[in-house]
N, CA, C and O atoms as CSV, one atom per row, in Angstrom:
chain,resi,resn,atom,element,x,y,z
A,1,GLN,N,N,0.918,-1.095,0.041
A,1,GLN,CA,C,0.062,-0.118,0.106
A,1,GLN,C,C,0.965,1.320,0.068
A,1,GLN,O,O,1.882,1.548,0.857
A,2,VAL,N,N,0.566,2.159,-0.907
A,2,VAL,CA,C,1.361,3.320,-1.017
A,2,VAL,C,C,1.172,4.389,-0.045
A,2,VAL,O,O,-0.004,4.710,0.131
A,3,ARG,N,N,1.959,4.946,0.555
A,3,ARG,CA,C,1.492,6.113,1.605
A,3,ARG,C,C,2.707,7.047,1.430
A,3,ARG,O,O,3.892,6.717,1.384
A,4,LEU,N,N,2.122,8.393,1.333
A,4,LEU,CA,C,2.558,9.675,1.565
A,4,LEU,C,C,2.380,10.427,2.499
A,4,LEU,O,O,1.296,11.003,2.594
A,5,GLN,N,N,3.381,10.626,3.431
A,5,GLN,CA,C,3.244,11.571,4.603
A,5,GLN,C,C,4.054,12.803,4.638
A,5,GLN,O,O,5.284,12.807,4.691
A,6,GLU,N,N,3.350,13.778,4.609
A,6,GLU,CA,C,4.146,15.219,4.882
A,6,GLU,C,C,4.359,15.465,6.211
A,6,GLU,O,O,3.659,15.059,7.138
A,7,SER,N,N,5.636,16.341,6.303
A,7,SER,CA,C,5.863,17.072,7.647
A,7,SER,C,C,6.484,18.201,7.407
A,7,SER,O,O,6.598,18.641,6.264
A,8,GLY,N,N,6.963,18.809,8.481
A,8,GLY,CA,C,7.639,19.968,8.491
A,8,GLY,C,C,7.033,21.357,8.263
A,8,GLY,O,O,7.761,22.343,8.154
A,9,GLY,N,N,5.499,21.442,8.181
A,9,GLY,CA,C,4.961,22.654,7.980
A,9,GLY,C,C,4.882,23.320,9.314
A,9,GLY,O,O,5.108,22.706,10.356
A,10,GLY,N,N,4.544,24.636,9.269
A,10,GLY,CA,C,4.506,25.562,10.412
A,10,GLY,C,C,4.243,26.884,10.078
A,10,GLY,O,O,3.793,27.225,8.984
A,11,SER,N,N,4.552,27.752,11.130
A,11,SER,CA,C,4.528,29.188,10.837
A,11,SER,C,C,5.944,29.867,10.606
A,11,SER,O,O,6.822,29.450,11.361
A,12,VAL,N,N,6.209,30.558,9.956
A,12,VAL,CA,C,7.378,31.142,9.837
A,12,VAL,C,C,7.276,32.880,9.422
A,12,VAL,O,O,6.279,33.365,8.886
A,13,GLN,N,N,8.127,33.424,9.675
A,13,GLN,CA,C,8.222,35.110,9.195
A,13,GLN,C,C,8.474,35.155,7.792
A,13,GLN,O,O,9.179,34.295,7.264
A,14,VAL,N,N,7.942,36.111,7.127
A,14,VAL,CA,C,8.083,36.750,5.894
A,14,VAL,C,C,9.541,36.728,5.807
A,14,VAL,O,O,10.247,37.086,6.750
A,15,GLY,N,N,10.079,36.246,4.509
A,15,GLY,CA,C,11.461,36.169,4.300
A,15,GLY,C,C,12.308,34.693,4.852
A,15,GLY,O,O,13.444,34.266,4.647
A,16,GLY,N,N,11.204,34.218,5.594
A,16,GLY,CA,C,12.147,32.995,6.449
A,16,GLY,C,C,12.170,31.728,5.653
A,16,GLY,O,O,11.603,31.741,4.561
A,17,SER,N,N,12.802,30.553,6.101
A,17,SER,CA,C,12.784,29.326,5.234
A,17,SER,C,C,12.194,28.419,5.917
A,17,SER,O,O,11.786,28.637,7.058
A,18,LEU,N,N,12.058,27.175,5.258
A,18,LEU,CA,C,10.927,26.015,5.537
A,18,LEU,C,C,11.547,25.023,4.727
A,18,LEU,O,O,11.861,25.174,3.546
A,19,THR,N,N,11.729,23.867,5.507
A,19,THR,CA,C,11.767,22.539,4.249
A,19,THR,C,C,10.715,21.708,4.762
A,19,THR,O,O,10.573,21.454,5.958
A,20,LEU,N,N,9.872,21.226,3.694
A,20,LEU,CA,C,9.027,20.329,4.055
A,20,LEU,C,C,9.226,18.923,3.465
A,20,LEU,O,O,9.537,18.809,2.279
A,21,SER,N,N,9.061,17.877,4.234
A,21,SER,CA,C,9.394,16.556,3.947
A,21,SER,C,C,8.160,15.618,3.474
A,21,SER,O,O,7.037,15.764,3.957
A,22,CYS,N,N,8.455,14.656,2.502
A,22,CYS,CA,C,7.435,13.693,2.443
A,22,CYS,C,C,8.014,12.317,2.299
A,22,CYS,O,O,8.766,11.909,1.414
A,23,GLN,N,N,7.470,11.608,3.446
A,23,GLN,CA,C,8.011,10.193,3.538
A,23,GLN,C,C,7.244,9.401,2.600
A,23,GLN,O,O,6.022,9.550,2.580
A,24,ILE,N,N,7.782,8.614,1.856
A,24,ILE,CA,C,7.116,7.695,0.806
A,24,ILE,C,C,7.376,6.194,1.207
A,24,ILE,O,O,8.516,5.747,1.329
A,25,SER,N,N,6.316,5.500,1.388
A,25,SER,CA,C,6.387,3.870,1.596
A,25,SER,C,C,5.411,3.204,0.793
A,25,SER,O,O,4.255,3.589,0.616
A,26,GLY,N,N,5.930,2.215,0.334
A,26,GLY,CA,C,5.143,1.251,-0.495
A,26,GLY,C,C,5.071,1.668,-1.965
A,26,GLY,O,O,4.085,1.472,-2.675
A,27,TYR,N,N,6.165,2.239,-2.344
A,27,TYR,CA,C,5.960,2.676,-3.637
A,27,TYR,C,C,7.152,1.682,-4.615
A,27,TYR,O,O,8.354,1.576,-4.372
A,28,THR,N,N,6.609,1.220,-5.424
A,28,THR,CA,C,7.325,0.542,-6.404
A,28,THR,C,C,7.193,0.929,-7.972
A,28,THR,O,O,6.169,0.618,-8.580
A,29,ALA,N,N,7.931,1.407,-8.416
A,29,ALA,CA,C,7.894,1.935,-9.966
A,29,ALA,C,C,9.321,2.072,-10.474
A,29,ALA,O,O,10.170,2.637,-9.785
A,30,ASP,N,N,9.612,1.532,-11.741
A,30,ASP,CA,C,10.812,2.163,-12.082
A,30,ASP,C,C,10.607,3.634,-12.826
A,30,ASP,O,O,11.631,4.296,-12.994
A,31,ASN,N,N,9.772,3.997,-13.128
A,31,ASN,CA,C,9.679,5.433,-13.879
A,31,ASN,C,C,8.416,6.156,-13.011
A,31,ASN,O,O,7.357,5.535,-12.919
A,32,TYR,N,N,8.539,7.290,-12.472
A,32,TYR,CA,C,7.590,8.232,-11.826
A,32,TYR,C,C,7.789,9.310,-11.728
A,32,TYR,O,O,8.898,9.740,-12.045
A,33,CYS,N,N,7.010,9.971,-11.356
A,33,CYS,CA,C,7.254,11.539,-11.034
A,33,CYS,C,C,6.810,12.115,-9.543
A,33,CYS,O,O,5.677,11.756,-9.222
A,34,LEU,N,N,7.381,12.802,-8.743
A,34,LEU,CA,C,6.909,13.381,-7.483
A,34,LEU,C,C,6.581,14.494,-7.564
A,34,LEU,O,O,7.046,15.043,-8.562
A,35,GLY,N,N,5.747,15.331,-6.727
A,35,GLY,CA,C,5.245,16.610,-6.949
A,35,GLY,C,C,4.730,17.022,-5.525
A,35,GLY,O,O,4.182,16.294,-4.698
A,36,TRP,N,N,5.013,18.279,-5.435
A,36,TRP,CA,C,4.478,19.089,-4.391
A,36,TRP,C,C,3.404,20.172,-4.841
A,36,TRP,O,O,3.640,21.043,-5.678
A,37,PHE,N,N,2.167,20.002,-4.165
A,37,PHE,CA,C,1.060,20.916,-4.641
A,37,PHE,C,C,0.866,21.758,-3.459
A,37,PHE,O,O,1.447,21.534,-2.397
A,38,ARG,N,N,-0.132,22.942,-3.682
A,38,ARG,CA,C,-0.532,23.622,-2.667
A,38,ARG,C,C,-1.999,24.097,-2.758
A,38,ARG,O,O,-2.249,24.593,-3.856
A,39,ARG,N,N,-2.853,24.079,-2.045
A,39,ARG,CA,C,-4.022,24.397,-2.062
A,39,ARG,C,C,-4.820,25.043,-0.965
A,39,ARG,O,O,-4.731,24.415,0.090
A,40,SER,N,N,-5.557,26.091,-0.910
A,40,SER,CA,C,-6.498,26.535,0.139
A,40,SER,C,C,-7.945,26.363,-0.272
A,40,SER,O,O,-8.314,26.030,-1.398
A,41,PRO,N,N,-8.689,26.615,0.720
A,41,PRO,CA,C,-10.232,26.750,0.235
A,41,PRO,C,C,-10.466,27.832,-0.714
A,41,PRO,O,O,-9.899,28.913,-0.551
A,42,GLY,N,N,-11.308,27.614,-1.756
A,42,GLY,CA,C,-11.583,28.898,-2.493
A,42,GLY,C,C,-10.608,28.938,-3.540
A,42,GLY,O,O,-10.899,29.575,-4.552
A,43,LYS,N,N,-9.400,28.312,-3.458
A,43,LYS,CA,C,-8.330,28.512,-4.558
A,43,LYS,C,C,-8.184,27.268,-5.457
A,43,LYS,O,O,-8.630,26.192,-5.056
A,44,ASP,N,N,-7.660,27.356,-6.492
A,44,ASP,CA,C,-7.563,26.204,-7.256
A,44,ASP,C,C,-5.947,25.627,-6.935
A,44,ASP,O,O,-5.060,26.414,-6.605
A,45,ARG,N,N,-5.738,24.327,-7.066
A,45,ARG,CA,C,-4.715,23.599,-6.662
A,45,ARG,C,C,-3.440,23.910,-7.449
A,45,ARG,O,O,-3.397,23.557,-8.628
A,46,GLU,N,N,-2.355,24.567,-6.874
A,46,GLU,CA,C,-1.429,24.864,-7.859
A,46,GLU,C,C,0.010,23.923,-7.648
A,46,GLU,O,O,0.415,23.621,-6.526
A,47,GLY,N,N,0.617,23.569,-8.758
A,47,GLY,CA,C,1.843,22.723,-8.775
A,47,GLY,C,C,2.841,23.746,-8.449
A,47,GLY,O,O,2.900,24.901,-8.873
A,48,VAL,N,N,3.650,23.112,-7.593
A,48,VAL,CA,C,4.614,23.890,-7.052
A,48,VAL,C,C,6.078,23.459,-7.303
A,48,VAL,O,O,6.985,24.291,-7.290
A,49,ALA,N,N,6.294,22.145,-7.532
A,49,ALA,CA,C,7.535,21.761,-8.031
A,49,ALA,C,C,7.588,20.003,-8.382
A,49,ALA,O,O,6.842,19.209,-7.810
A,50,ALA,N,N,8.352,19.702,-9.158
A,50,ALA,CA,C,8.293,18.346,-9.387
A,50,ALA,C,C,9.413,17.853,-9.682
A,50,ALA,O,O,10.207,18.596,-10.258
A,51,ILE,N,N,9.821,16.434,-9.375
A,51,ILE,CA,C,10.930,15.727,-9.677
A,51,ILE,C,C,10.807,14.241,-10.247
A,51,ILE,O,O,10.118,13.424,-9.636
A,52,ASP,N,N,11.475,13.895,-11.414
A,52,ASP,CA,C,11.167,12.520,-11.642
A,52,ASP,C,C,12.298,11.405,-11.136
A,52,ASP,O,O,13.351,11.706,-10.575
A,53,ASN,N,N,11.912,10.219,-11.412
A,53,ASN,CA,C,13.062,9.364,-10.926
A,53,ASN,C,C,14.498,9.442,-11.634
A,53,ASN,O,O,15.332,8.593,-11.321
A,54,GLU,N,N,14.729,10.155,-12.315
A,54,GLU,CA,C,16.199,10.502,-13.139
A,54,GLU,C,C,16.675,11.908,-12.349
A,54,GLU,O,O,17.726,12.424,-12.728
A,55,GLY,N,N,16.035,12.439,-11.427
A,55,GLY,CA,C,16.327,13.725,-10.947
A,55,GLY,C,C,15.858,15.099,-11.812
A,55,GLY,O,O,15.932,16.229,-11.331
A,56,ASN,N,N,15.453,14.860,-12.926
A,56,ASN,CA,C,14.965,16.139,-13.704
A,56,ASN,C,C,13.871,16.932,-12.613
A,56,ASN,O,O,13.128,16.296,-11.864
A,57,THR,N,N,13.914,18.247,-12.664
A,57,THR,CA,C,12.951,18.824,-11.747
A,57,THR,C,C,12.319,20.022,-12.645
A,57,THR,O,O,12.660,20.286,-13.798
A,58,ASP,N,N,11.385,20.655,-11.926
A,58,ASP,CA,C,10.653,21.663,-12.346
A,58,ASP,C,C,10.016,22.568,-11.316
A,58,ASP,O,O,9.499,21.997,-10.356
A,59,VAL,N,N,9.977,23.713,-11.355
A,59,VAL,CA,C,9.452,24.632,-10.137
A,59,VAL,C,C,8.500,25.838,-10.961
A,59,VAL,O,O,8.842,26.536,-11.916
A,60,ALA,N,N,7.322,25.813,-10.299
A,60,ALA,CA,C,6.492,26.891,-10.869
A,60,ALA,C,C,7.054,28.089,-10.900
A,60,ALA,O,O,8.047,28.271,-10.196
A,61,ASP,N,N,6.520,29.199,-11.752
A,61,ASP,CA,C,7.266,30.383,-12.059
A,61,ASP,C,C,6.993,31.093,-10.885
A,61,ASP,O,O,7.903,31.830,-10.506
A,62,SER,N,N,5.990,31.060,-10.224
A,62,SER,CA,C,5.684,31.852,-8.799
A,62,SER,C,C,6.737,31.425,-7.705
A,62,SER,O,O,6.865,32.331,-6.881
A,63,VAL,N,N,7.387,30.531,-7.486
A,63,VAL,CA,C,8.290,30.114,-6.821
A,63,VAL,C,C,9.688,30.002,-7.340
A,63,VAL,O,O,10.588,29.782,-6.529
A,64,LYS,N,N,9.950,30.129,-8.580
A,64,LYS,CA,C,11.351,29.860,-9.081
A,64,LYS,C,C,12.159,30.766,-8.424
A,64,LYS,O,O,11.730,31.890,-8.163
A,65,GLY,N,N,13.370,30.388,-8.099
A,65,GLY,CA,C,14.506,31.061,-7.248
A,65,GLY,C,C,14.238,31.050,-5.952
A,65,GLY,O,O,15.150,31.477,-5.243
A,66,ARG,N,N,13.275,30.696,-5.421
A,66,ARG,CA,C,12.829,30.630,-3.984
A,66,ARG,C,C,12.911,29.366,-3.719
A,66,ARG,O,O,13.770,29.110,-2.876
A,67,PHE,N,N,12.190,28.260,-4.228
A,67,PHE,CA,C,11.763,26.800,-3.851
A,67,PHE,C,C,12.666,25.832,-4.673
A,67,PHE,O,O,12.873,26.071,-5.863
A,68,THR,N,N,13.085,24.988,-4.198
A,68,THR,CA,C,13.822,23.760,-4.852
A,68,THR,C,C,13.029,22.372,-4.284
A,68,THR,O,O,12.480,22.230,-3.192
A,69,ILE,N,N,13.141,21.498,-5.280
A,69,ILE,CA,C,12.798,20.172,-4.807
A,69,ILE,C,C,13.781,19.308,-4.780
A,69,ILE,O,O,14.710,19.636,-5.517
A,70,SER,N,N,13.933,18.296,-4.189
A,70,SER,CA,C,14.977,17.282,-4.152
A,70,SER,C,C,14.412,16.061,-3.533
A,70,SER,O,O,13.308,16.096,-2.990
A,71,LYS,N,N,15.178,14.904,-3.599
A,71,LYS,CA,C,14.661,13.644,-2.910
A,71,LYS,C,C,16.097,12.939,-2.537
A,71,LYS,O,O,17.156,13.056,-3.154
A,72,ASP,N,N,15.870,12.279,-1.512
A,72,ASP,CA,C,16.563,11.067,-1.091
A,72,ASP,C,C,16.245,9.615,-1.369
A,72,ASP,O,O,15.663,8.965,-0.500
A,73,ASN,N,N,16.534,9.144,-2.345
A,73,ASN,CA,C,16.490,7.868,-2.710
A,73,ASN,C,C,16.586,6.784,-1.695
A,73,ASN,O,O,15.881,5.776,-1.718
A,74,ALA,N,N,17.477,7.040,-0.823
A,74,ALA,CA,C,17.895,5.572,0.175
A,74,ALA,C,C,16.812,5.750,1.118
A,74,ALA,O,O,16.154,4.822,1.591
A,75,LYS,N,N,16.627,7.177,1.414
A,75,LYS,CA,C,15.402,7.333,2.521
A,75,LYS,C,C,14.121,7.248,2.014
A,75,LYS,O,O,13.298,6.979,2.889
A,76,ASN,N,N,13.623,7.397,0.796
A,76,ASN,CA,C,12.285,7.651,0.166
A,76,ASN,C,C,11.828,8.760,0.728
A,76,ASN,O,O,10.719,8.752,1.263
A,77,ILE,N,N,12.619,9.905,0.695
A,77,ILE,CA,C,12.006,10.985,1.242
A,77,ILE,C,C,11.993,12.010,0.050
A,77,ILE,O,O,12.925,11.984,-0.754
A,78,LEU,N,N,11.058,12.831,-0.077
A,78,LEU,CA,C,11.083,13.969,-1.197
A,78,LEU,C,C,10.824,15.289,-0.132
A,78,LEU,O,O,10.028,15.385,0.803
A,79,TYR,N,N,11.849,16.287,-0.675
A,79,TYR,CA,C,11.807,17.494,0.146
A,79,TYR,C,C,11.383,18.850,-0.763
A,79,TYR,O,O,11.567,18.944,-1.976
A,80,LEU,N,N,10.973,19.543,-0.182
A,80,LEU,CA,C,10.695,21.056,-0.712
A,80,LEU,C,C,11.258,22.235,0.071
A,80,LEU,O,O,10.663,22.702,1.042
A,81,HIS,N,N,12.454,22.716,-0.390
A,81,HIS,CA,C,13.113,23.475,0.346
A,81,HIS,C,C,12.529,25.078,-0.027
A,81,HIS,O,O,12.669,25.505,-1.173
A,82,MET,N,N,12.004,25.742,0.819
A,82,MET,CA,C,11.439,27.069,0.455
A,82,MET,C,C,12.248,28.099,1.343
A,82,MET,O,O,12.416,27.894,2.545
A,83,ASN,N,N,12.719,29.162,0.724
A,83,ASN,CA,C,13.280,30.189,1.091
A,83,ASN,C,C,12.533,31.657,0.836
A,83,ASN,O,O,11.577,31.689,0.061
A,84,ASN,N,N,12.873,32.570,1.338
A,84,ASN,CA,C,12.423,33.948,1.102
A,84,ASN,C,C,10.994,33.834,1.055
A,84,ASN,O,O,10.414,34.343,0.097
A,85,LEU,N,N,10.211,33.125,2.122
A,85,LEU,CA,C,8.933,33.052,1.846
A,85,LEU,C,C,8.159,34.284,2.150
A,85,LEU,O,O,8.491,35.074,3.033
A,86,LYS,N,N,6.861,34.455,1.201
A,86,LYS,CA,C,6.100,35.517,1.136
A,86,LYS,C,C,4.836,35.043,1.841
A,86,LYS,O,O,4.713,33.865,2.174
A,87,PRO,N,N,3.874,35.981,2.075
A,87,PRO,CA,C,2.486,35.949,2.747
A,87,PRO,C,C,1.770,34.789,1.607
A,87,PRO,O,O,1.439,33.707,2.092
A,88,GLU,N,N,1.572,34.983,0.339
A,88,GLU,CA,C,1.073,34.577,-0.612
A,88,GLU,C,C,1.666,32.963,-0.692
A,88,GLU,O,O,1.290,32.210,-1.591
A,89,ASP,N,N,2.435,32.625,0.141
A,89,ASP,CA,C,3.053,31.168,0.021
A,89,ASP,C,C,2.099,30.411,1.375
A,89,ASP,O,O,2.084,29.194,1.556
A,90,THR,N,N,1.455,31.261,2.108
A,90,THR,CA,C,0.423,30.312,3.062
A,90,THR,C,C,-0.192,29.525,2.456
A,90,THR,O,O,-0.799,29.903,1.454
A,91,ASP,N,N,-0.233,28.314,2.822
A,91,ASP,CA,C,-1.122,27.044,2.133
A,91,ASP,C,C,-0.994,25.838,2.716
A,91,ASP,O,O,-0.068,25.600,3.491
A,92,MET,N,N,-2.108,24.779,2.330
A,92,MET,CA,C,-1.666,23.542,2.490
A,92,MET,C,C,-0.860,23.070,1.502
A,92,MET,O,O,-1.040,23.342,0.315
A,93,TYR,N,N,0.102,22.314,1.952
A,93,TYR,CA,C,1.267,21.865,0.787
A,93,TYR,C,C,0.782,20.226,0.787
A,93,TYR,O,O,0.421,19.657,1.817
A,94,TYR,N,N,0.829,19.696,-0.299
A,94,TYR,CA,C,0.743,18.275,-0.410
A,94,TYR,C,C,1.679,17.492,-1.259
A,94,TYR,O,O,1.911,18.045,-2.334
A,95,CYS,N,N,2.213,16.480,-1.092
A,95,CYS,CA,C,2.973,15.776,-2.104
A,95,CYS,C,C,2.337,14.711,-2.697
A,95,CYS,O,O,1.565,14.031,-2.021
A,96,ALA,N,N,2.573,14.416,-4.053
A,96,ALA,CA,C,1.996,13.594,-4.680
A,96,ALA,C,C,2.774,12.682,-5.519
A,96,ALA,O,O,3.973,12.927,-5.649
A,97,ALA,N,N,2.224,11.580,-6.157
A,97,ALA,CA,C,3.107,10.798,-7.065
A,97,ALA,C,C,2.334,10.226,-8.236
A,97,ALA,O,O,1.119,10.031,-8.244
A,98,ILE,N,N,3.179,9.980,-9.219
A,98,ILE,CA,C,2.423,9.345,-10.279
A,98,ILE,C,C,3.384,8.402,-10.951
A,98,ILE,O,O,4.601,8.574,-11.013
A,99,ARG,N,N,2.742,7.435,-11.424
A,99,ARG,CA,C,3.812,6.232,-11.988
A,99,ARG,C,C,3.855,6.502,-13.651
A,99,ARG,O,O,2.858,6.829,-14.295
A,100,GLY,N,N,5.032,6.329,-14.155
A,100,GLY,CA,C,5.120,6.249,-15.467
A,100,GLY,C,C,6.282,7.565,-15.993
A,100,GLY,O,O,6.757,8.433,-15.261
A,101,LYS,N,N,6.467,7.423,-17.080
A,101,LYS,CA,C,7.590,8.376,-17.666
A,101,LYS,C,C,6.849,9.885,-17.732
A,101,LYS,O,O,6.297,10.160,-18.797
A,102,VAL,N,N,6.817,10.678,-16.863
A,102,VAL,CA,C,6.229,11.882,-16.959
A,102,VAL,C,C,7.207,12.852,-16.672
A,102,VAL,O,O,8.016,12.789,-15.746
A,103,ARG,N,N,7.069,13.988,-17.722
A,103,ARG,CA,C,7.946,15.165,-17.307
A,103,ARG,C,C,7.757,15.903,-16.028
A,103,ARG,O,O,6.598,15.792,-15.626
A,104,PRO,N,N,8.506,16.603,-15.279
A,104,PRO,CA,C,8.079,17.290,-14.324
A,104,PRO,C,C,7.349,18.552,-14.690
A,104,PRO,O,O,6.629,19.111,-13.862
A,105,ALA,N,N,7.509,19.000,-15.869
A,105,ALA,CA,C,6.881,20.478,-16.078
A,105,ALA,C,C,5.504,20.119,-16.357
A,105,ALA,O,O,4.669,20.990,-16.115
A,106,THR,N,N,5.108,19.030,-16.811
A,106,THR,CA,C,3.853,18.621,-16.871
A,106,THR,C,C,3.022,18.412,-15.766
A,106,THR,O,O,1.821,18.681,-15.807
A,107,VAL,N,N,3.694,17.855,-14.578
A,107,VAL,CA,C,3.210,17.721,-13.353
A,107,VAL,C,C,2.974,19.111,-12.960
A,107,VAL,O,O,1.810,19.263,-12.589
A,108,VAL,N,N,3.644,20.120,-12.917
A,108,VAL,CA,C,3.716,21.216,-12.196
A,108,VAL,C,C,2.618,21.961,-12.936
A,108,VAL,O,O,2.006,22.837,-12.326
A,109,ALA,N,N,2.315,21.684,-14.206
A,109,ALA,CA,C,1.370,22.438,-15.098
A,109,ALA,C,C,-0.012,21.907,-14.748
A,109,ALA,O,O,-1.018,22.417,-15.241
A,110,GLY,N,N,-0.058,21.029,-14.020
A,110,GLY,CA,C,-1.354,20.157,-13.558
A,110,GLY,C,C,-2.166,19.331,-14.688
A,110,GLY,O,O,-3.395,19.297,-14.757
A,111,TRP,N,N,-1.204,18.623,-15.628
A,111,TRP,CA,C,-1.747,17.866,-16.724
A,111,TRP,C,C,-2.196,16.627,-16.159
A,111,TRP,O,O,-3.007,15.924,-16.764
A,112,TRP,N,N,-1.818,16.373,-15.261
A,112,TRP,CA,C,-2.000,14.721,-14.873
A,112,TRP,C,C,-2.953,14.772,-13.257
A,112,TRP,O,O,-2.893,15.632,-12.379
A,113,ALA,N,N,-3.849,13.432,-13.313
A,113,ALA,CA,C,-4.333,13.153,-12.071
A,113,ALA,C,C,-3.276,12.188,-11.598
A,113,ALA,O,O,-2.912,11.118,-12.086
A,114,MET,N,N,-2.851,12.875,-10.461
A,114,MET,CA,C,-1.819,11.820,-9.744
A,114,MET,C,C,-2.433,10.676,-9.006
A,114,MET,O,O,-3.527,10.628,-8.444
A,115,ASP,N,N,-1.474,9.733,-9.127
A,115,ASP,CA,C,-1.922,8.366,-8.458
A,115,ASP,C,C,-2.061,8.412,-6.812
A,115,ASP,O,O,-2.918,7.708,-6.276
A,116,ASP,N,N,-1.374,9.084,-6.187
A,116,ASP,CA,C,-1.329,8.965,-4.833
A,116,ASP,C,C,-0.939,10.326,-4.219
A,116,ASP,O,O,-0.262,11.147,-4.837
A,117,TRP,N,N,-1.372,10.506,-3.053
A,117,TRP,CA,C,-1.593,11.831,-2.461
A,117,TRP,C,C,-1.188,11.667,-0.762
A,117,TRP,O,O,-1.549,10.710,-0.077
A,118,GLY,N,N,-0.441,12.713,-0.312
A,118,GLY,CA,C,-0.483,12.740,1.143
A,118,GLY,C,C,-1.501,13.364,1.763
A,118,GLY,O,O,-2.458,13.587,1.022
A,119,LYS,N,N,-1.614,13.736,2.933
A,119,LYS,CA,C,-2.709,14.567,3.653
A,119,LYS,C,C,-2.801,16.027,3.574
A,119,LYS,O,O,-3.782,16.770,3.559
A,120,GLY,N,N,-1.360,16.292,3.520
A,120,GLY,CA,C,-0.961,17.699,3.630
A,120,GLY,C,C,-0.361,18.192,4.833
A,120,GLY,O,O,-0.681,17.692,5.912
A,121,THR,N,N,0.545,19.197,4.756
A,121,THR,CA,C,1.077,20.012,5.946
A,121,THR,C,C,0.820,21.536,5.702
A,121,THR,O,O,1.066,22.121,4.647
A,122,ARG,N,N,0.310,22.066,6.785
A,122,ARG,CA,C,0.176,23.523,6.703
A,122,ARG,C,C,1.470,24.455,6.884
A,122,ARG,O,O,2.342,24.267,7.733
A,123,VAL,N,N,1.444,25.604,5.840
A,123,VAL,CA,C,2.435,26.341,5.828
A,123,VAL,C,C,1.727,27.685,6.243
A,123,VAL,O,O,0.636,27.929,5.727
A,124,THR,N,N,2.297,28.609,7.176
A,124,THR,CA,C,1.668,30.014,7.513
A,124,THR,C,C,2.728,30.646,7.404
A,124,THR,O,O,3.744,30.267,7.986
A,125,ILE,N,N,2.698,31.790,6.596
A,125,ILE,CA,C,3.644,33.026,6.759
A,125,ILE,C,C,3.238,34.078,7.293
A,125,ILE,O,O,2.144,34.521,6.946
A,126,THR,N,N,3.934,34.679,8.174
A,126,THR,CA,C,3.451,35.625,9.056
A,126,THR,C,C,4.309,36.994,8.740
A,126,THR,O,O,5.429,36.875,8.244
A,127,SER,N,N,3.828,38.157,9.000
A,127,SER,CA,C,4.616,39.144,8.748
A,127,SER,C,C,4.786,40.080,10.000
A,127,SER,O,O,5.508,41.075,9.933
């Protein structure tokens, strides 16, 4: 059974940094793409960043230069490193996974219905 569990959310001041983690278990696929998304009530879901099994990455224009995505294959952990946080980054952040040879840019663009989702972790940016 696939399980994705996010952690690392919290309250941070404007300009601060935060790293989110997503522990992945039960996932077996040669080709896959992992992504971070964010969503709040009343807002559309937004793709934030994605990384495929080869390590290719993509990040949304809204966070480019501030957020990076990485993964630790040995520990099966996906990360989202967030710097220079802004009030508009306040949101629920979710990690998700899709099997297959999928380009990270298409995951960020929201082209795909992801196969598996975590329950989310909340990030709040305070001024």
